[in-house]
CSV table of C-alpha atoms in Angstrom, one decimal:
chain,number,residue,atom,x,y,z
A,1,MET,CA,-34.4,-31.6,-21.9
A,2,GLY,CA,-33.7,-33.6,-18.8
A,3,TYR,CA,-31.5,-36.3,-17.4
A,4,SER,CA,-32.0,-38.2,-14.2
A,5,ILE,CA,-28.7,-39.5,-12.9
A,6,ARG,CA,-28.2,-42.1,-10.1
A,7,PRO,CA,-24.7,-41.4,-8.8
A,8,VAL,CA,-24.8,-44.3,-6.3
A,9,GLY,CA,-27.3,-46.5,-8.2
A,10,ASN,CA,-30.0,-47.9,-5.9
A,11,ALA,CA,-27.9,-47.7,-2.7
A,12,CYS,CA,-29.8,-46.1,0.2
A,13,ASN,CA,-29.5,-45.6,3.9
A,14,LEU,CA,-33.2,-46.3,4.4
A,15,ASN,CA,-35.2,-49.5,3.6
A,16,CYS,CA,-38.6,-48.2,2.6
A,17,LYS,CA,-41.2,-51.0,2.4
A,18,TYR,CA,-42.8,-49.7,-0.8
A,19,CYS,CA,-39.6,-48.8,-2.7
A,20,TYR,CA,-40.1,-49.3,-6.4
A,21,THR,CA,-36.3,-49.5,-7.1
A,22,TYR,CA,-35.7,-52.1,-4.4
A,23,GLY,CA,-33.4,-49.5,-2.8
A,24,SER,CA,-30.6,-51.4,-1.2
A,25,TYR,CA,-30.0,-50.5,2.4
A,26,ASN,CA,-26.3,-49.7,3.1
A,27,GLN,CA,-25.1,-51.8,0.2
A,28,LYS,CA,-21.6,-51.3,-1.2
A,29,TYR,CA,-21.8,-49.3,-4.3
A,30,ASP,CA,-19.6,-47.8,-7.0
A,31,LEU,CA,-19.8,-44.1,-7.3
A,32,ILE,CA,-20.4,-42.9,-10.8
A,33,SER,CA,-17.1,-41.9,-12.3
A,34,ILE,CA,-16.1,-38.3,-13.2
A,35,ASP,CA,-15.3,-39.5,-16.8
A,36,VAL,CA,-18.9,-40.7,-17.2
A,37,ILE,CA,-20.2,-37.4,-15.8
A,38,LYS,CA,-18.0,-35.5,-18.2
A,39,LYS,CA,-19.4,-37.5,-21.1
A,40,ILE,CA,-23.0,-37.0,-20.0
A,41,PHE,CA,-22.4,-33.2,-19.9
A,42,ASN,CA,-20.7,-33.1,-23.2
A,43,LEU,CA,-23.2,-35.2,-25.1
A,44,THR,CA,-26.2,-33.4,-23.5
A,45,ILE,CA,-24.7,-30.0,-24.5
A,46,ASN,CA,-24.3,-31.2,-28.1
A,47,GLU,CA,-27.8,-32.4,-28.1
A,48,PHE,CA,-29.0,-29.1,-26.7
A,49,TYR,CA,-27.4,-27.2,-29.5
A,50,LYS,CA,-28.9,-29.4,-32.2
A,51,ASN,CA,-32.3,-28.9,-30.6
A,52,LEU,CA,-31.7,-25.2,-30.4
A,53,ASP,CA,-30.7,-25.0,-34.1
A,54,TYR,CA,-33.9,-26.8,-35.0
A,55,ILE,CA,-36.1,-24.6,-32.9
A,56,ASN,CA,-34.5,-21.4,-34.2
A,57,SER,CA,-35.1,-22.6,-37.8
A,58,ILE,CA,-38.9,-23.0,-37.4
A,59,TYR,CA,-39.9,-20.5,-34.7
A,60,SER,CA,-39.5,-16.7,-34.4
A,61,LYS,CA,-37.8,-15.2,-31.4
A,62,LYS,CA,-41.1,-13.8,-30.3
A,63,ASP,CA,-42.7,-17.3,-30.4
A,64,ILE,CA,-39.8,-18.8,-28.5
A,65,ASN,CA,-40.2,-16.2,-25.7
A,66,LYS,CA,-43.9,-17.0,-25.5
A,67,VAL,CA,-43.2,-20.7,-25.0
A,68,LYS,CA,-40.5,-19.9,-22.4
A,69,LYS,CA,-43.1,-17.9,-20.4
A,70,TYR,CA,-45.5,-20.8,-20.5
A,71,ASN,CA,-43.0,-23.5,-20.0
A,72,PRO,CA,-39.9,-22.6,-17.8
A,73,ARG,CA,-38.3,-25.9,-18.7
A,74,PHE,CA,-38.1,-24.9,-22.4
A,75,LEU,CA,-34.6,-24.6,-23.7
A,76,THR,CA,-33.2,-25.6,-20.3
A,77,LEU,CA,-30.9,-28.6,-19.5
A,78,GLU,CA,-32.1,-30.3,-16.3
A,79,TYR,CA,-29.9,-32.7,-14.3
A,80,ALA,CA,-31.9,-34.5,-11.5
A,81,TRP,CA,-29.7,-36.4,-9.0
A,82,HIS,CA,-31.6,-39.4,-7.9
A,83,GLY,CA,-31.4,-42.7,-6.2
A,84,GLY,CA,-31.4,-44.7,-4.0
A,85,GLU,CA,-30.2,-41.9,-1.8
A,86,PRO,CA,-28.0,-39.5,-3.9
A,87,LEU,CA,-26.5,-37.8,-0.8
A,88,LEU,CA,-24.6,-40.9,-0.1
A,89,ALA,CA,-22.3,-39.7,-3.0
A,90,GLY,CA,-20.9,-37.2,-0.5
A,91,LEU,CA,-20.5,-33.4,-0.7
A,92,ASP,CA,-17.2,-33.5,-2.5
A,93,PHE,CA,-18.9,-35.3,-5.4
A,94,TYR,CA,-21.4,-32.4,-5.9
A,95,LYS,CA,-18.6,-29.9,-5.5
A,96,ASN,CA,-16.8,-31.7,-8.4
A,97,ILE,CA,-20.1,-31.6,-10.4
A,98,ILE,CA,-20.4,-27.8,-10.0
A,99,ASP,CA,-16.7,-27.3,-10.9
A,100,LEU,CA,-17.2,-29.4,-14.0
A,101,GLN,CA,-20.3,-27.5,-15.0
A,102,LYS,CA,-18.5,-24.2,-14.6
A,103,ASP,CA,-15.7,-25.5,-16.7
A,104,ILE,CA,-17.7,-27.3,-19.5
A,105,PHE,CA,-20.9,-25.3,-20.0
A,106,PRO,CA,-21.0,-22.3,-22.3
A,107,LYS,CA,-22.5,-19.2,-20.8
A,108,ASN,CA,-25.4,-19.2,-23.2
A,109,ILE,CA,-26.8,-22.5,-21.9
A,110,HIS,CA,-29.3,-22.4,-19.1
A,111,PHE,CA,-29.1,-25.5,-16.9
A,112,VAL,CA,-30.5,-26.4,-13.5
A,113,ASN,CA,-29.6,-29.1,-10.9
A,114,LYS,CA,-32.2,-30.9,-8.9
A,115,ILE,CA,-31.9,-33.5,-6.2
A,116,GLN,CA,-34.4,-35.9,-4.7
A,117,THR,CA,-33.4,-37.1,-1.2
A,118,ASN,CA,-35.0,-38.8,1.8
A,119,GLY,CA,-33.7,-35.9,3.8
A,120,THR,CA,-32.0,-37.9,6.6
A,121,LEU,CA,-28.4,-36.9,5.5
A,122,ILE,CA,-29.1,-33.2,5.0
A,123,ASP,CA,-26.8,-31.1,7.2
A,124,GLU,CA,-25.5,-27.5,7.3
A,125,ASP,CA,-22.8,-28.1,4.8
A,126,TYR,CA,-25.1,-29.7,2.2
A,127,SER,CA,-27.8,-27.0,2.8
A,128,LYS,CA,-25.4,-24.1,2.3
A,129,PHE,CA,-23.8,-25.7,-0.7
A,130,PHE,CA,-27.2,-26.3,-2.4
A,131,LYS,CA,-28.3,-22.8,-1.6
A,132,LYS,CA,-25.1,-21.3,-3.0
A,133,ASN,CA,-25.4,-23.3,-6.2
A,134,ASN,CA,-29.2,-23.0,-6.7
A,135,PHE,CA,-30.1,-26.6,-6.4
A,136,ALA,CA,-33.8,-27.4,-6.3
A,137,ILE,CA,-34.4,-30.0,-3.6
A,138,GLY,CA,-37.2,-32.5,-3.1
A,139,VAL,CA,-37.5,-34.2,0.3
A,140,SER,CA,-39.6,-37.3,0.9
A,141,LEU,CA,-41.9,-37.2,3.9
A,142,ASP,CA,-45.2,-39.1,3.9
A,143,GLY,CA,-47.0,-37.2,6.7
A,144,PRO,CA,-47.0,-37.2,10.5
A,145,LYS,CA,-44.7,-39.5,12.3
A,146,PHE,CA,-47.2,-42.4,12.6
A,147,ILE,CA,-47.9,-42.2,8.9
A,148,ASN,CA,-44.3,-41.6,7.7
A,149,ASP,CA,-42.8,-44.4,9.8
A,150,LYS,CA,-45.2,-47.1,8.6
A,151,TYR,CA,-43.1,-47.6,5.5
A,152,ARG,CA,-40.2,-45.1,5.5
A,153,VAL,CA,-37.8,-46.9,7.9
A,154,ASN,CA,-34.3,-48.3,8.0
A,155,LYS,CA,-33.4,-52.0,7.8
A,156,ASN,CA,-34.3,-52.5,11.5
A,157,ASP,CA,-37.7,-50.7,11.2
A,158,PHE,CA,-36.3,-47.7,13.0
A,159,SER,CA,-38.0,-44.3,12.5
A,160,SER,CA,-36.8,-41.9,9.9
A,161,PHE,CA,-39.2,-39.1,10.8
A,162,ASN,CA,-37.1,-37.1,13.2
A,163,GLN,CA,-34.1,-37.1,11.0
A,164,VAL,CA,-36.2,-35.9,8.0
A,165,ILE,CA,-37.7,-33.1,10.1
A,166,ARG,CA,-34.2,-32.1,11.3
A,167,GLY,CA,-33.1,-31.9,7.6
A,168,ILE,CA,-36.2,-29.9,6.6
A,169,ASN,CA,-35.6,-27.4,9.4
A,170,ILE,CA,-32.1,-26.9,8.2
A,171,LEU,CA,-33.3,-26.2,4.7
A,172,LYS,CA,-35.9,-23.7,6.0
A,173,LYS,CA,-33.4,-21.9,8.2
A,174,ASN,CA,-31.0,-21.5,5.2
A,175,LYS,CA,-33.9,-20.5,2.8
A,176,ASN,CA,-33.2,-23.4,0.4
A,177,LYS,CA,-35.5,-23.8,-2.6
A,178,PHE,CA,-37.3,-27.1,-1.8
A,179,ASN,CA,-40.6,-28.9,-1.6
A,180,VAL,CA,-41.8,-32.1,0.0
A,181,LEU,CA,-42.8,-35.2,-1.8
A,182,SER,CA,-45.4,-37.4,-0.1
A,183,THR,CA,-46.2,-40.9,-1.4
A,184,LEU,CA,-49.8,-41.6,-0.8
A,185,ASN,CA,-50.4,-45.2,0.2
A,186,ASN,CA,-53.0,-47.6,1.6
A,187,PHE,CA,-52.0,-46.8,5.2
A,188,THR,CA,-52.4,-43.0,4.7
A,189,VAL,CA,-55.9,-43.2,3.2
A,190,ASN,CA,-57.1,-45.6,5.9
A,191,LYS,CA,-55.5,-44.0,9.0
A,192,ILE,CA,-55.6,-40.2,8.6
A,193,LYS,CA,-58.3,-37.7,7.7
A,194,PRO,CA,-57.6,-35.7,4.6
A,195,ILE,CA,-57.9,-32.4,6.5
A,196,ASN,CA,-55.4,-33.6,9.0
A,197,TYR,CA,-53.1,-34.8,6.3
A,198,ILE,CA,-53.1,-31.4,4.5
A,199,ASP,CA,-52.8,-29.5,7.8
A,200,PHE,CA,-49.7,-31.4,8.7
A,201,TYR,CA,-47.9,-29.8,5.7
A,202,ASN,CA,-49.7,-26.5,6.3
A,203,ASN,CA,-48.3,-26.4,9.8
A,204,LEU,CA,-44.9,-27.5,8.6
A,205,ASN,CA,-45.2,-24.6,6.0
A,206,VAL,CA,-43.7,-26.6,3.1
A,207,ASP,CA,-44.9,-26.9,-0.5
A,208,LEU,CA,-46.1,-30.3,-1.4
A,209,GLN,CA,-46.2,-32.8,-4.3
A,210,ILE,CA,-48.3,-35.9,-3.9
A,211,ASN,CA,-47.3,-39.2,-5.6
A,212,LEU,CA,-49.3,-42.5,-5.4
A,213,MET,CA,-47.6,-45.7,-4.3
A,214,TYR,CA,-47.4,-48.2,-7.1
A,215,PRO,CA,-47.6,-51.9,-6.2
A,216,VAL,CA,-44.2,-52.6,-7.8
A,217,GLY,CA,-40.8,-53.4,-6.3
A,218,ARG,CA,-41.2,-54.0,-2.6
A,219,GLY,CA,-44.6,-52.2,-2.9
A,220,LYS,CA,-46.1,-55.2,-4.7
A,221,ASN,CA,-46.5,-56.8,-1.2
A,222,ILE,CA,-48.7,-54.0,-0.1
A,223,VAL,CA,-52.2,-54.9,-1.3
A,224,ASP,CA,-55.6,-53.1,-0.9
A,225,ASN,CA,-58.3,-54.3,-3.2
A,226,ASN,CA,-60.3,-51.1,-3.1
A,227,LEU,CA,-57.3,-48.7,-3.2
A,228,VAL,CA,-58.2,-46.8,-6.4
A,229,ASN,CA,-61.5,-45.7,-5.0
A,230,LYS,CA,-60.0,-44.8,-1.6
A,231,TYR,CA,-57.3,-42.7,-3.4
A,232,VAL,CA,-60.1,-40.9,-5.4
A,233,GLN,CA,-62.1,-40.0,-2.3
A,234,PHE,CA,-59.1,-39.1,-0.2
A,235,LEU,CA,-57.7,-36.8,-3.0
A,236,TYR,CA,-61.2,-35.3,-3.6
A,237,ASP,CA,-61.5,-34.4,0.1
A,238,CYS,CA,-57.9,-33.0,0.1
A,239,PHE,CA,-58.6,-30.9,-3.0
A,240,ASN,CA,-61.8,-29.4,-1.6
A,241,TYR,CA,-60.0,-28.5,1.6
A,242,TYR,CA,-57.1,-27.0,-0.3
A,243,LEU,CA,-59.3,-24.8,-2.4
A,244,GLU,CA,-61.0,-23.5,0.8
A,245,ASN,CA,-57.8,-23.2,2.9
A,246,LYS,CA,-54.9,-22.6,0.5
A,247,LYS,CA,-51.8,-21.9,2.7
A,248,ILE,CA,-49.1,-23.8,0.8
A,249,THR,CA,-48.6,-24.8,-2.8
A,250,ILE,CA,-49.6,-28.3,-3.8
A,251,LYS,CA,-48.2,-28.7,-7.3
A,252,ASP,CA,-50.7,-31.4,-8.4
A,253,PHE,CA,-53.8,-29.5,-7.2
A,254,ASP,CA,-52.7,-26.3,-8.9
A,255,SER,CA,-52.4,-28.2,-12.2
A,256,TYR,CA,-55.9,-29.6,-11.5
A,257,ILE,CA,-57.2,-26.0,-11.0
A,258,ASP,CA,-55.6,-24.9,-14.3
A,259,ALA,CA,-57.1,-27.9,-16.1
A,260,ILE,CA,-60.7,-27.6,-14.7
A,261,PHE,CA,-61.1,-23.9,-14.7
A,262,PHE,CA,-58.8,-22.8,-17.5
A,263,ASN,CA,-58.7,-25.9,-19.7
A,264,MET,CA,-54.9,-26.1,-19.4
A,265,PRO,CA,-53.4,-29.5,-20.3
A,266,LEU,CA,-52.0,-31.5,-17.3
A,267,PRO,CA,-48.2,-31.1,-17.2
A,268,ASN,CA,-47.3,-34.4,-15.4
A,269,CYS,CA,-45.3,-36.6,-17.8
A,270,ARG,CA,-47.9,-39.4,-17.7
A,271,PHE,CA,-50.4,-37.0,-19.3
A,272,THR,CA,-48.1,-35.6,-22.0
A,273,THR,CA,-46.2,-37.0,-25.0
A,274,SER,CA,-42.8,-36.4,-23.3
A,275,CYS,CA,-41.8,-40.1,-23.5
A,276,ILE,CA,-41.5,-39.7,-27.3
A,277,THR,CA,-39.8,-36.3,-27.2
A,278,LYS,CA,-36.6,-35.0,-25.7
A,279,ASP,CA,-38.6,-33.5,-22.8
A,280,ASN,CA,-38.6,-36.5,-20.6
A,281,MET,CA,-35.8,-37.4,-18.3
A,282,LEU,CA,-33.6,-40.2,-19.6
A,283,GLY,CA,-32.5,-42.3,-16.6
A,284,ILE,CA,-28.8,-42.9,-16.3
A,285,ASN,CA,-27.4,-45.4,-13.8
A,286,ASN,CA,-24.1,-45.2,-12.0
A,287,ASN,CA,-22.5,-47.6,-14.5
A,288,GLY,CA,-23.5,-45.4,-17.4
A,289,ASP,CA,-26.5,-47.5,-18.5
A,290,ILE,CA,-29.3,-45.4,-20.1
A,291,TYR,CA,-33.0,-46.0,-19.8
A,292,LEU,CA,-36.3,-44.5,-21.1
A,293,CYS,CA,-36.8,-42.7,-17.8
A,294,ASN,CA,-35.7,-42.9,-14.2
A,295,ARG,CA,-38.3,-45.4,-13.2
A,296,PHE,CA,-37.0,-48.0,-15.7
A,297,VAL,CA,-33.4,-47.8,-14.4
A,298,GLY,CA,-32.1,-51.4,-13.7
A,299,LEU,CA,-34.8,-53.1,-15.8
A,300,GLU,CA,-32.7,-54.7,-18.6
A,301,LYS,CA,-35.5,-55.0,-21.1
A,302,HIS,CA,-35.8,-51.2,-21.1
A,303,LYS,CA,-32.1,-50.3,-21.4
A,304,LEU,CA,-31.3,-48.1,-24.4
A,305,GLY,CA,-27.5,-48.3,-24.3
A,306,ASN,CA,-24.5,-47.1,-22.2
A,307,ILE,CA,-23.1,-43.6,-22.2
A,308,LYS,CA,-19.6,-44.9,-22.4
A,309,PHE,CA,-20.1,-46.5,-25.8
A,310,ILE,CA,-21.9,-43.8,-27.7
A,311,ASN,CA,-20.8,-40.6,-29.4
A,312,ASP,CA,-24.1,-39.0,-30.1
A,313,LEU,CA,-27.4,-39.1,-28.1
A,314,LYS,CA,-29.2,-39.3,-31.4
A,315,GLU,CA,-28.5,-43.0,-31.2
A,316,ILE,CA,-30.2,-43.3,-27.9
A,317,TYR,CA,-33.3,-41.2,-28.9
A,318,ASN,CA,-33.7,-43.4,-32.0
A,319,ILE,CA,-33.6,-46.6,-29.9
A,320,LYS,CA,-36.0,-44.9,-27.4
A,321,ASN,CA,-38.6,-44.1,-30.0
A,322,LYS,CA,-38.5,-47.7,-31.4
A,323,LEU,CA,-38.8,-49.1,-27.9
A,324,TYR,CA,-41.7,-46.7,-27.1
A,325,ASN,CA,-43.5,-47.8,-30.2
A,326,SER,CA,-43.2,-51.5,-29.1
A,327,TYR,CA,-45.1,-50.9,-25.9
A,328,LYS,CA,-48.7,-51.8,-25.6
A,329,ILE,CA,-50.7,-48.5,-25.4
A,330,ASN,CA,-54.1,-48.7,-23.7
A,331,ASP,CA,-57.1,-47.2,-25.4
A,332,CYS,CA,-58.9,-44.4,-23.7
A,333,LYS,CA,-62.6,-44.6,-23.9
A,334,ASN,CA,-65.0,-42.3,-22.0
A,335,CYS,CA,-62.1,-40.5,-20.4
A,336,TYR,CA,-62.9,-37.0,-19.2
A,337,LEU,CA,-59.2,-36.0,-19.5
A,338,LYS,CA,-58.8,-37.2,-23.0
A,339,ASN,CA,-62.2,-35.9,-24.2
A,340,ASN,CA,-61.4,-32.5,-22.9
A,341,SER,CA,-57.9,-32.3,-24.4
A,342,LEU,CA,-56.3,-32.3,-20.9
A,343,CYS,CA,-54.3,-35.4,-21.6
A,344,ALA,CA,-52.2,-36.2,-24.7
A,345,ARG,CA,-51.4,-39.8,-23.8
A,346,TYR,CA,-53.2,-43.2,-24.0
A,347,GLY,CA,-53.4,-44.9,-20.7
A,348,GLY,CA,-51.0,-42.9,-18.6
A,349,CYS,CA,-47.4,-43.9,-17.6
A,350,ILE,CA,-45.7,-46.4,-19.8
A,351,TYR,CA,-43.8,-47.8,-16.8
A,352,ALA,CA,-47.0,-48.6,-15.0
A,353,GLN,CA,-48.6,-50.1,-18.1
A,354,GLU,CA,-45.6,-52.3,-18.6
A,355,LEU,CA,-45.3,-53.6,-15.0
A,356,LEU,CA,-49.0,-53.5,-14.0
A,357,GLY,CA,-51.0,-53.7,-17.2
A,358,SER,CA,-52.5,-50.3,-16.6
A,359,ASP,CA,-51.7,-47.0,-14.8
A,360,PRO,CA,-53.6,-46.7,-11.5
A,361,LEU,CA,-52.9,-43.0,-11.3
A,362,CYS,CA,-54.5,-42.5,-14.8
A,363,THR,CA,-57.7,-44.2,-13.5
A,364,VAL,CA,-57.6,-42.3,-10.2
A,365,THR,CA,-57.1,-38.9,-11.9
A,366,ASN,CA,-60.0,-39.5,-14.4
A,367,LYS,CA,-62.4,-40.6,-11.6
A,368,LEU,CA,-61.2,-37.7,-9.5
A,369,PHE,CA,-61.9,-35.1,-12.3
A,370,ASN,CA,-65.4,-36.6,-12.8
A,371,LYS,CA,-66.1,-35.9,-9.2
A,372,ILE,CA,-64.6,-32.4,-9.1
A,373,ILE,CA,-66.3,-31.2,-12.2
A,374,LYS,CA,-69.7,-31.7,-10.6
A,375,ILE,CA,-68.9,-29.2,-7.9
A,376,LYS,CA,-66.6,-26.7,-9.7
A,377,ASP,CA,-69.4,-24.0,-10.0
A,378,LYS,CA,-69.3,-23.5,-6.2
A,379,TYR,CA,-65.8,-22.2,-6.5
A,380,VAL,CA,-64.8,-18.8,-7.9
A,381,ILE,CA,-61.2,-18.8,-9.1
């Protein structure tokens, strides 16, 4: 069970040119109130116990332990602090969060805190605090300086690269638990060789997660008519190189390995049924508005309610399921992922289908797997 919370809404200290949230550079913002945070914690704890009672009523302890081993998120409450740039909330805010959690959470509930940041505001104090309190950290960095600074800049197009590297070095020095998130885009696939792209992260010695840029928000102005095929070839070359020169962990590629060689379903939410279960992360904005997931935050049509005015998250989940059922779900024909039980969805991410008509990543992944499967016998896993 997960909840993605935007403590400062879309406010950000960068002005990335592909930002899907229209992250607002140095805008004035209202910090989410402690009363709203308290209510989020209390309602999610209540929902957790209801879920736990149901699970205990239908599964044995032995079966529950098996599921826990396969899925570390099982029976865990996750709070992902997102943005905009969540570090704008200030260190005192997160100290208050930890104090609240210590005060409110029963000892038998396992919970985790995660934070996704652009990395420019990380300092010694943040790093040591996150280390002490076991935060999992994601830092956005798209590649070498000439790649990263194409789109990840401030309002005056000034570079963010050196600030991010400084933040990463602080995290490494203090042995924080973190990985790097890279948004693959048209500039990347056209301007850097896949081997050099992977080696940049190898040399930096950081684990990696690769996302694809969606042409939404400010990114809708970035157009490349052949981008899907370029993504497929770039990722195919990266995957081959990764298999032959595995020095870091690339989360996406490891899930591909599990799928292709061991027939394990893909865990990414766009390939699961998490949108209609309690596994996906409801998105909660700084004013208390609740959305189907973090990507929908701020889109009025997809709002489920407001945390201030509900007494039970069951109300929200009921609305969520009705809203989900109203979405147009694309049919999957001749899909390798679907035909091999690697995907439980129809057409990928609902957010992408709603805004774009289809999910480019769904198409990219299916084409990528059709290429990889042809050469899998040359690898011994």
